[in-house]
Amino acid sequence: MDTLDAMRTFIAVVDRNGFSAAADVLGQSTARVTRQIAWLEQRLDTRLLNRTTRRISLTSAGTAYYQRCLQLLAEFDDIEEIGRAHV
């Protein structure tokens, strides 16, 4: 799996407060979104989200990871834009 895509999926899950809503906005299946988050958690060897049948919430590690993902992906998007501007 691609780490940047998984990070974007994680942000969508948090911002939309759920896997289904994130899947809808990303145009992916809920199963794929779930697999991406599971892959991230396994890769990082930590739980990012607490899940219940009715809601999700960030763990403390998830909160820190979310904030850093926002920063990193914003920087990445800026770098990509600079690259496109010089083509």
PDB file of N, CA and C in Angstrom:
ATOM      1  N   MET A   1       0.838  -1.187   0.000  1.00  0.00           N
ATOM      2  CA  MET A   1       0.000   0.000   0.000  1.00  0.00           C
ATOM      3  C   MET A   1       0.877   1.241   0.000  1.00  0.00           C
ATOM      4  N   ASP A   2       0.329   2.298  -0.496  1.00  0.00           N
ATOM      5  CA  ASP A   2       1.027   3.569  -0.552  1.00  0.00           C
ATOM      6  C   ASP A   2       0.771   4.345   0.741  1.00  0.00           C
ATOM      7  N   THR A   3       1.835   4.761   1.385  1.00  0.00           N
ATOM      8  CA  THR A   3       1.714   5.447   2.669  1.00  0.00           C
ATOM      9  C   THR A   3       0.978   6.775   2.538  1.00  0.00           C
ATOM     10  N   LEU A   4       1.288   7.562   1.511  1.00  0.00           N
ATOM     11  CA  LEU A   4       0.612   8.854   1.357  1.00  0.00           C
ATOM     12  C   LEU A   4      -0.884   8.678   1.139  1.00  0.00           C
ATOM     13  N   ASP A   5      -1.265   7.691   0.344  1.00  0.00           N
ATOM     14  CA  ASP A   5      -2.701   7.425   0.146  1.00  0.00           C
ATOM     15  C   ASP A   5      -3.363   7.005   1.456  1.00  0.00           C
ATOM     16  N   ALA A   6      -2.682   6.168   2.209  1.00  0.00           N
ATOM     17  CA  ALA A   6      -3.231   5.727   3.490  1.00  0.00           C
ATOM     18  C   ALA A   6      -3.355   6.900   4.459  1.00  0.00           C
ATOM     19  N   MET A   7      -2.394   7.807   4.421  1.00  0.00           N
ATOM     20  CA  MET A   7      -2.473   8.996   5.278  1.00  0.00           C
ATOM     21  C   MET A   7      -3.655   9.875   4.885  1.00  0.00           C
ATOM     22  N   ARG A   8      -3.851  10.044   3.585  1.00  0.00           N
ATOM     23  CA  ARG A   8      -5.001  10.836   3.120  1.00  0.00           C
ATOM     24  C   ARG A   8      -6.318  10.165   3.537  1.00  0.00           C
ATOM     25  N   THR A   9      -6.346   8.854   3.480  1.00  0.00           N
ATOM     26  CA  THR A   9      -7.534   8.117   3.911  1.00  0.00           C
ATOM     27  C   THR A   9      -7.762   8.314   5.406  1.00  0.00           C
ATOM     28  N   PHE A  10      -6.701   8.226   6.197  1.00  0.00           N
ATOM     29  CA  PHE A  10      -6.803   8.438   7.642  1.00  0.00           C
ATOM     30  C   PHE A  10      -7.382   9.828   7.935  1.00  0.00           C
ATOM     31  N   ILE A  11      -6.884  10.839   7.253  1.00  0.00           N
ATOM     32  CA  ILE A  11      -7.394  12.201   7.445  1.00  0.00           C
ATOM     33  C   ILE A  11      -8.875  12.274   7.084  1.00  0.00           C
ATOM     34  N   ALA A  12      -9.259  11.630   6.000  1.00  0.00           N
ATOM     35  CA  ALA A  12     -10.670  11.640   5.594  1.00  0.00           C
ATOM     36  C   ALA A  12     -11.546  10.961   6.636  1.00  0.00           C
ATOM     37  N   VAL A  13     -11.083   9.853   7.192  1.00  0.00           N
ATOM     38  CA  VAL A  13     -11.849   9.145   8.221  1.00  0.00           C
ATOM     39  C   VAL A  13     -12.051  10.041   9.436  1.00  0.00           C
ATOM     40  N   VAL A  14     -10.997  10.712   9.855  1.00  0.00           N
ATOM     41  CA  VAL A  14     -11.089  11.594  11.025  1.00  0.00           C
ATOM     42  C   VAL A  14     -11.978  12.797  10.709  1.00  0.00           C
ATOM     43  N   ASP A  15     -11.742  13.442   9.567  1.00  0.00           N
ATOM     44  CA  ASP A  15     -12.512  14.631   9.209  1.00  0.00           C
ATOM     45  C   ASP A  15     -13.993  14.339   9.008  1.00  0.00           C
ATOM     46  N   ARG A  16     -14.312  13.137   8.505  1.00  0.00           N
ATOM     47  CA  ARG A  16     -15.710  12.771   8.243  1.00  0.00           C
ATOM     48  C   ARG A  16     -16.316  11.981   9.386  1.00  0.00           C
ATOM     49  N   ASN A  17     -15.487  11.700  10.404  1.00  0.00           N
ATOM     50  CA  ASN A  17     -15.925  10.986  11.599  1.00  0.00           C
ATOM     51  C   ASN A  17     -16.512   9.605  11.291  1.00  0.00           C
ATOM     52  N   GLY A  18     -15.899   8.919  10.332  1.00  0.00           N
ATOM     53  CA  GLY A  18     -16.360   7.570  10.058  1.00  0.00           C
ATOM     54  C   GLY A  18     -15.787   6.994   8.782  1.00  0.00           C
ATOM     55  N   PHE A  19     -15.786   5.676   8.715  1.00  0.00           N
ATOM     56  CA  PHE A  19     -15.237   4.956   7.570  1.00  0.00           C
ATOM     57  C   PHE A  19     -16.140   5.087   6.345  1.00  0.00           C
ATOM     58  N   SER A  20     -17.444   4.955   6.528  1.00  0.00           N
ATOM     59  CA  SER A  20     -18.379   5.018   5.399  1.00  0.00           C
ATOM     60  C   SER A  20     -18.380   6.391   4.756  1.00  0.00           C
ATOM     61  N   ALA A  21     -18.420   7.422   5.570  1.00  0.00           N
ATOM     62  CA  ALA A  21     -18.423   8.787   5.032  1.00  0.00           C
ATOM     63  C   ALA A  21     -17.112   9.083   4.304  1.00  0.00           C
ATOM     64  N   ALA A  22     -16.002   8.597   4.851  1.00  0.00           N
ATOM     65  CA  ALA A  22     -14.710   8.779   4.188  1.00  0.00           C
ATOM     66  C   ALA A  22     -14.688   8.026   2.863  1.00  0.00           C
ATOM     67  N   ALA A  23     -15.213   6.805   2.866  1.00  0.00           N
ATOM     68  CA  ALA A  23     -15.259   6.014   1.635  1.00  0.00           C
ATOM     69  C   ALA A  23     -16.069   6.731   0.561  1.00  0.00           C
ATOM     70  N   ASP A  24     -17.184   7.316   0.947  1.00  0.00           N
ATOM     71  CA  ASP A  24     -18.026   8.042  -0.008  1.00  0.00           C
ATOM     72  C   ASP A  24     -17.275   9.204  -0.638  1.00  0.00           C
ATOM     73  N   VAL A  25     -16.626   9.997   0.179  1.00  0.00           N
ATOM     74  CA  VAL A  25     -15.926  11.177  -0.333  1.00  0.00           C
ATOM     75  C   VAL A  25     -14.690  10.798  -1.153  1.00  0.00           C
ATOM     76  N   LEU A  26     -14.076   9.677  -0.829  1.00  0.00           N
ATOM     77  CA  LEU A  26     -12.885   9.229  -1.550  1.00  0.00           C
ATOM     78  C   LEU A  26     -13.223   8.387  -2.783  1.00  0.00           C
ATOM     79  N   GLY A  27     -14.474   7.988  -2.906  1.00  0.00           N
ATOM     80  CA  GLY A  27     -14.868   7.150  -4.019  1.00  0.00           C
ATOM     81  C   GLY A  27     -14.312   5.738  -3.912  1.00  0.00           C
ATOM     82  N   GLN A  28     -14.195   5.255  -2.689  1.00  0.00           N
ATOM     83  CA  GLN A  28     -13.673   3.922  -2.422  1.00  0.00           C
ATOM     84  C   GLN A  28     -14.709   3.125  -1.641  1.00  0.00           C
ATOM     85  N   SER A  29     -14.479   1.837  -1.547  1.00  0.00           N
ATOM     86  CA  SER A  29     -15.361   1.013  -0.729  1.00  0.00           C
ATOM     87  C   SER A  29     -14.984   1.192   0.743  1.00  0.00           C
ATOM     88  N   THR A  30     -15.945   0.966   1.605  1.00  0.00           N
ATOM     89  CA  THR A  30     -15.681   1.023   3.040  1.00  0.00           C
ATOM     90  C   THR A  30     -14.638  -0.023   3.427  1.00  0.00           C
ATOM     91  N   ALA A  31     -14.687  -1.177   2.784  1.00  0.00           N
ATOM     92  CA  ALA A  31     -13.714  -2.239   3.074  1.00  0.00           C
ATOM     93  C   ALA A  31     -12.291  -1.776   2.754  1.00  0.00           C
ATOM     94  N   ARG A  32     -12.125  -1.080   1.639  1.00  0.00           N
ATOM     95  CA  ARG A  32     -10.781  -0.581   1.285  1.00  0.00           C
ATOM     96  C   ARG A  32     -10.297   0.442   2.304  1.00  0.00           C
ATOM     97  N   VAL A  33     -11.160   1.351   2.696  1.00  0.00           N
ATOM     98  CA  VAL A  33     -10.803   2.356   3.701  1.00  0.00           C
ATOM     99  C   VAL A  33     -10.393   1.665   5.002  1.00  0.00           C
ATOM    100  N   THR A  34     -11.173   0.687   5.408  1.00  0.00           N
ATOM    101  CA  THR A  34     -10.873  -0.069   6.628  1.00  0.00           C
ATOM    102  C   THR A  34      -9.516  -0.757   6.522  1.00  0.00           C
ATOM    103  N   ARG A  35      -9.238  -1.357   5.373  1.00  0.00           N
ATOM    104  CA  ARG A  35      -7.939  -2.027   5.163  1.00  0.00           C
ATOM    105  C   ARG A  35      -6.785  -1.038   5.219  1.00  0.00           C
ATOM    106  N   GLN A  36      -6.975   0.145   4.654  1.00  0.00           N
ATOM    107  CA  GLN A  36      -5.907   1.147   4.678  1.00  0.00           C
ATOM    108  C   GLN A  36      -5.589   1.589   6.104  1.00  0.00           C
ATOM    109  N   ILE A  37      -6.613   1.797   6.907  1.00  0.00           N
ATOM    110  CA  ILE A  37      -6.379   2.209   8.298  1.00  0.00           C
ATOM    111  C   ILE A  37      -5.726   1.073   9.074  1.00  0.00           C
ATOM    112  N   ALA A  38      -6.193  -0.143   8.865  1.00  0.00           N
ATOM    113  CA  ALA A  38      -5.581  -1.302   9.530  1.00  0.00           C
ATOM    114  C   ALA A  38      -4.113  -1.434   9.117  1.00  0.00           C
ATOM    115  N   TRP A  39      -3.827  -1.217   7.835  1.00  0.00           N
ATOM    116  CA  TRP A  39      -2.457  -1.289   7.339  1.00  0.00           C
ATOM    117  C   TRP A  39      -1.583  -0.231   8.006  1.00  0.00           C
ATOM    118  N   LEU A  40      -2.099   1.002   8.113  1.00  0.00           N
ATOM    119  CA  LEU A  40      -1.351   2.071   8.785  1.00  0.00           C
ATOM    120  C   LEU A  40      -1.062   1.707  10.235  1.00  0.00           C
ATOM    121  N   GLU A  41      -2.078   1.245  10.937  1.00  0.00           N
ATOM    122  CA  GLU A  41      -1.901   0.891  12.348  1.00  0.00           C
ATOM    123  C   GLU A  41      -0.896  -0.248  12.501  1.00  0.00           C
ATOM    124  N   GLN A  42      -0.937  -1.201  11.609  1.00  0.00           N
ATOM    125  CA  GLN A  42       0.020  -2.302  11.677  1.00  0.00           C
ATOM    126  C   GLN A  42       1.427  -1.810  11.350  1.00  0.00           C
ATOM    127  N   ARG A  43       1.542  -0.971  10.349  1.00  0.00           N
ATOM    128  CA  ARG A  43       2.837  -0.427   9.953  1.00  0.00           C
ATOM    129  C   ARG A  43       3.468   0.381  11.081  1.00  0.00           C
ATOM    130  N   LEU A  44       2.645   1.152  11.771  1.00  0.00           N
ATOM    131  CA  LEU A  44       3.117   2.003  12.869  1.00  0.00           C
ATOM    132  C   LEU A  44       3.187   1.257  14.196  1.00  0.00           C
ATOM    133  N   ASP A  45       2.593   0.082  14.227  1.00  0.00           N
ATOM    134  CA  ASP A  45       2.525  -0.723  15.448  1.00  0.00           C
ATOM    135  C   ASP A  45       1.863   0.038  16.590  1.00  0.00           C
ATOM    136  N   THR A  46       0.774   0.733  16.253  1.00  0.00           N
ATOM    137  CA  THR A  46      -0.001   1.451  17.264  1.00  0.00           C
ATOM    138  C   THR A  46      -1.425   1.655  16.769  1.00  0.00           C
ATOM    139  N   ARG A  47      -2.338   1.767  17.688  1.00  0.00           N
ATOM    140  CA  ARG A  47      -3.731   2.053  17.347  1.00  0.00           C
ATOM    141  C   ARG A  47      -3.877   3.564  17.199  1.00  0.00           C
ATOM    142  N   LEU A  48      -4.476   3.968  16.090  1.00  0.00           N
ATOM    143  CA  LEU A  48      -4.711   5.383  15.825  1.00  0.00           C
ATOM    144  C   LEU A  48      -6.129   5.805  16.182  1.00  0.00           C
ATOM    145  N   LEU A  49      -7.066   4.860  16.065  1.00  0.00           N
ATOM    146  CA  LEU A  49      -8.480   5.155  16.295  1.00  0.00           C
ATOM    147  C   LEU A  49      -9.081   4.185  17.292  1.00  0.00           C
ATOM    148  N   ASN A  50      -9.905   4.715  18.170  1.00  0.00           N
ATOM    149  CA  ASN A  50     -10.763   3.879  19.004  1.00  0.00           C
ATOM    150  C   ASN A  50     -12.076   3.745  18.252  1.00  0.00           C
ATOM    151  N   ARG A  51     -12.577   2.520  18.144  1.00  0.00           N
ATOM    152  CA  ARG A  51     -13.795   2.271  17.389  1.00  0.00           C
ATOM    153  C   ARG A  51     -14.868   1.676  18.292  1.00  0.00           C
ATOM    154  N   THR A  52     -16.076   2.180  18.139  1.00  0.00           N
ATOM    155  CA  THR A  52     -17.245   1.549  18.727  1.00  0.00           C
ATOM    156  C   THR A  52     -18.229   1.341  17.579  1.00  0.00           C
ATOM    157  N   THR A  53     -19.355   0.744  17.858  1.00  0.00           N
ATOM    158  CA  THR A  53     -20.340   0.538  16.794  1.00  0.00           C
ATOM    159  C   THR A  53     -20.952   1.850  16.318  1.00  0.00           C
ATOM    160  N   ARG A  54     -20.861   2.893  17.130  1.00  0.00           N
ATOM    161  CA  ARG A  54     -21.510   4.154  16.781  1.00  0.00           C
ATOM    162  C   ARG A  54     -20.561   5.297  16.448  1.00  0.00           C
ATOM    163  N   ARG A  55     -19.278   5.181  16.846  1.00  0.00           N
ATOM    164  CA  ARG A  55     -18.391   6.317  16.599  1.00  0.00           C
ATOM    165  C   ARG A  55     -16.937   5.900  16.644  1.00  0.00           C
ATOM    166  N   ILE A  56     -16.119   6.810  16.158  1.00  0.00           N
ATOM    167  CA  ILE A  56     -14.678   6.637  16.269  1.00  0.00           C
ATOM    168  C   ILE A  56     -14.126   7.825  17.037  1.00  0.00           C
ATOM    169  N   SER A  57     -12.974   7.636  17.635  1.00  0.00           N
ATOM    170  CA  SER A  57     -12.272   8.751  18.273  1.00  0.00           C
ATOM    171  C   SER A  57     -10.781   8.480  18.137  1.00  0.00           C
ATOM    172  N   LEU A  58     -10.032   9.535  18.158  1.00  0.00           N
ATOM    173  CA  LEU A  58      -8.583   9.423  18.044  1.00  0.00           C
ATOM    174  C   LEU A  58      -7.969   8.983  19.359  1.00  0.00           C
ATOM    175  N   THR A  59      -6.983   8.120  19.276  1.00  0.00           N
ATOM    176  CA  THR A  59      -6.149   7.829  20.441  1.00  0.00           C
ATOM    177  C   THR A  59      -5.171   8.990  20.578  1.00  0.00           C
ATOM    178  N   SER A  60      -4.381   9.014  21.638  1.00  0.00           N
ATOM    179  CA  SER A  60      -3.387  10.090  21.765  1.00  0.00           C
ATOM    180  C   SER A  60      -2.367   9.997  20.634  1.00  0.00           C
ATOM    181  N   ALA A  61      -1.964   8.778  20.271  1.00  0.00           N
ATOM    182  CA  ALA A  61      -1.053   8.607  19.139  1.00  0.00           C
ATOM    183  C   ALA A  61      -1.736   9.057  17.846  1.00  0.00           C
ATOM    184  N   GLY A  62      -3.010   8.748  17.713  1.00  0.00           N
ATOM    185  CA  GLY A  62      -3.769   9.147  16.532  1.00  0.00           C
ATOM    186  C   GLY A  62      -3.875  10.654  16.391  1.00  0.00           C
ATOM    187  N   THR A  63      -4.040  11.344  17.505  1.00  0.00           N
ATOM    188  CA  THR A  63      -4.105  12.803  17.482  1.00  0.00           C
ATOM    189  C   THR A  63      -2.795  13.395  16.987  1.00  0.00           C
ATOM    190  N   ALA A  64      -1.694  12.916  17.528  1.00  0.00           N
ATOM    191  CA  ALA A  64      -0.373  13.405  17.111  1.00  0.00           C
ATOM    192  C   ALA A  64      -0.123  13.065  15.643  1.00  0.00           C
ATOM    193  N   TYR A  65      -0.471  11.849  15.237  1.00  0.00           N
ATOM    194  CA  TYR A  65      -0.258  11.411  13.864  1.00  0.00           C
ATOM    195  C   TYR A  65      -1.117  12.235  12.901  1.00  0.00           C
ATOM    196  N   TYR A  66      -2.353  12.498  13.268  1.00  0.00           N
ATOM    197  CA  TYR A  66      -3.260  13.304  12.451  1.00  0.00           C
ATOM    198  C   TYR A  66      -2.680  14.693  12.210  1.00  0.00           C
ATOM    199  N   GLN A  67      -2.224  15.335  13.262  1.00  0.00           N
ATOM    200  CA  GLN A  67      -1.657  16.682  13.127  1.00  0.00           C
ATOM    201  C   GLN A  67      -0.442  16.692  12.205  1.00  0.00           C
ATOM    202  N   ARG A  68       0.426  15.706  12.375  1.00  0.00           N
ATOM    203  CA  ARG A  68       1.630  15.632  11.536  1.00  0.00           C
ATOM    204  C   ARG A  68       1.276  15.285  10.090  1.00  0.00           C
ATOM    205  N   CYS A  69       0.280  14.440   9.893  1.00  0.00           N
ATOM    206  CA  CYS A  69      -0.160  14.110   8.532  1.00  0.00           C
ATOM    207  C   CYS A  69      -0.674  15.360   7.819  1.00  0.00           C
ATOM    208  N   LEU A  70      -1.463  16.163   8.516  1.00  0.00           N
ATOM    209  CA  LEU A  70      -1.959  17.401   7.927  1.00  0.00           C
ATOM    210  C   LEU A  70      -0.799  18.275   7.471  1.00  0.00           C
ATOM    211  N   GLN A  71       0.203  18.428   8.325  1.00  0.00           N
ATOM    212  CA  GLN A  71       1.362  19.258   7.992  1.00  0.00           C
ATOM    213  C   GLN A  71       2.139  18.673   6.817  1.00  0.00           C
ATOM    214  N   LEU A  72       2.425  17.385   6.899  1.00  0.00           N
ATOM    215  CA  LEU A  72       3.223  16.727   5.874  1.00  0.00           C
ATOM    216  C   LEU A  72       2.536  16.758   4.515  1.00  0.00           C
ATOM    217  N   LEU A  73       1.256  16.440   4.479  1.00  0.00           N
ATOM    218  CA  LEU A  73       0.551  16.395   3.209  1.00  0.00           C
ATOM    219  C   LEU A  73       0.364  17.794   2.618  1.00  0.00           C
ATOM    220  N   ALA A  74       0.197  18.798   3.454  1.00  0.00           N
ATOM    221  CA  ALA A  74       0.141  20.175   2.947  1.00  0.00           C
ATOM    222  C   ALA A  74       1.484  20.550   2.313  1.00  0.00           C
ATOM    223  N   GLU A  75       2.558  20.196   2.962  1.00  0.00           N
ATOM    224  CA  GLU A  75       3.894  20.458   2.421  1.00  0.00           C
ATOM    225  C   GLU A  75       4.113  19.673   1.128  1.00  0.00           C
ATOM    226  N   PHE A  76       3.707  18.420   1.107  1.00  0.00           N
ATOM    227  CA  PHE A  76       3.831  17.588  -0.080  1.00  0.00           C
ATOM    228  C   PHE A  76       3.061  18.200  -1.249  1.00  0.00           C
ATOM    229  N   ASP A  77       1.842  18.647  -0.997  1.00  0.00           N
ATOM    230  CA  ASP A  77       1.031  19.261  -2.051  1.00  0.00           C
ATOM    231  C   ASP A  77       1.702  20.533  -2.569  1.00  0.00           C
ATOM    232  N   ASP A  78       2.311  21.319  -1.681  1.00  0.00           N
ATOM    233  CA  ASP A  78       3.044  22.520  -2.099  1.00  0.00           C
ATOM    234  C   ASP A  78       4.225  22.161  -2.992  1.00  0.00           C
ATOM    235  N   ILE A  79       4.953  21.123  -2.615  1.00  0.00           N
ATOM    236  CA  ILE A  79       6.097  20.675  -3.406  1.00  0.00           C
ATOM    237  C   ILE A  79       5.636  20.218  -4.786  1.00  0.00           C
ATOM    238  N   GLU A  80       4.557  19.469  -4.833  1.00  0.00           N
ATOM    239  CA  GLU A  80       4.019  19.012  -6.105  1.00  0.00           C
ATOM    240  C   GLU A  80       3.632  20.204  -6.983  1.00  0.00           C
ATOM    241  N   GLU A  81       3.027  21.203  -6.395  1.00  0.00           N
ATOM    242  CA  GLU A  81       2.613  22.392  -7.147  1.00  0.00           C
ATOM    243  C   GLU A  81       3.828  23.134  -7.704  1.00  0.00           C
ATOM    244  N   ILE A  82       4.875  23.245  -6.924  1.00  0.00           N
ATOM    245  CA  ILE A  82       6.108  23.883  -7.402  1.00  0.00           C
ATOM    246  C   ILE A  82       6.662  23.114  -8.593  1.00  0.00           C
ATOM    247  N   GLY A  83       6.660  21.805  -8.487  1.00  0.00           N
ATOM    248  CA  GLY A  83       7.140  20.981  -9.591  1.00  0.00           C
ATOM    249  C   GLY A  83       6.330  21.175 -10.851  1.00  0.00           C
ATOM    250  N   ARG A  84       5.012  21.245 -10.723  1.00  0.00           N
ATOM    251  CA  ARG A  84       4.149  21.430 -11.883  1.00  0.00           C
ATOM    252  C   ARG A  84       4.333  22.837 -12.490  1.00  0.00           C
ATOM    253  N   ALA A  85       4.591  23.818 -11.657  1.00  0.00           N
ATOM    254  CA  ALA A  85       4.741  25.189 -12.134  1.00  0.00           C
ATOM    255  C   ALA A  85       6.007  25.364 -12.961  1.00  0.00           C
ATOM    256  N   HIS A  86       6.989  24.507 -12.765  1.00  0.00           N
ATOM    257  CA  HIS A  86       8.267  24.648 -13.470  1.00  0.00           C
ATOM    258  C   HIS A  86       8.420  23.689 -14.646  1.00  0.00           C
ATOM    259  N   VAL A  87       7.314  23.101 -15.062  1.00  0.00           N
ATOM    260  CA  VAL A  87       7.381  22.173 -16.194  1.00  0.00           C
ATOM    261  C   VAL A  87       7.134  22.917 -17.478  1.00  0.00           C
TER     262      VAL A  87
END
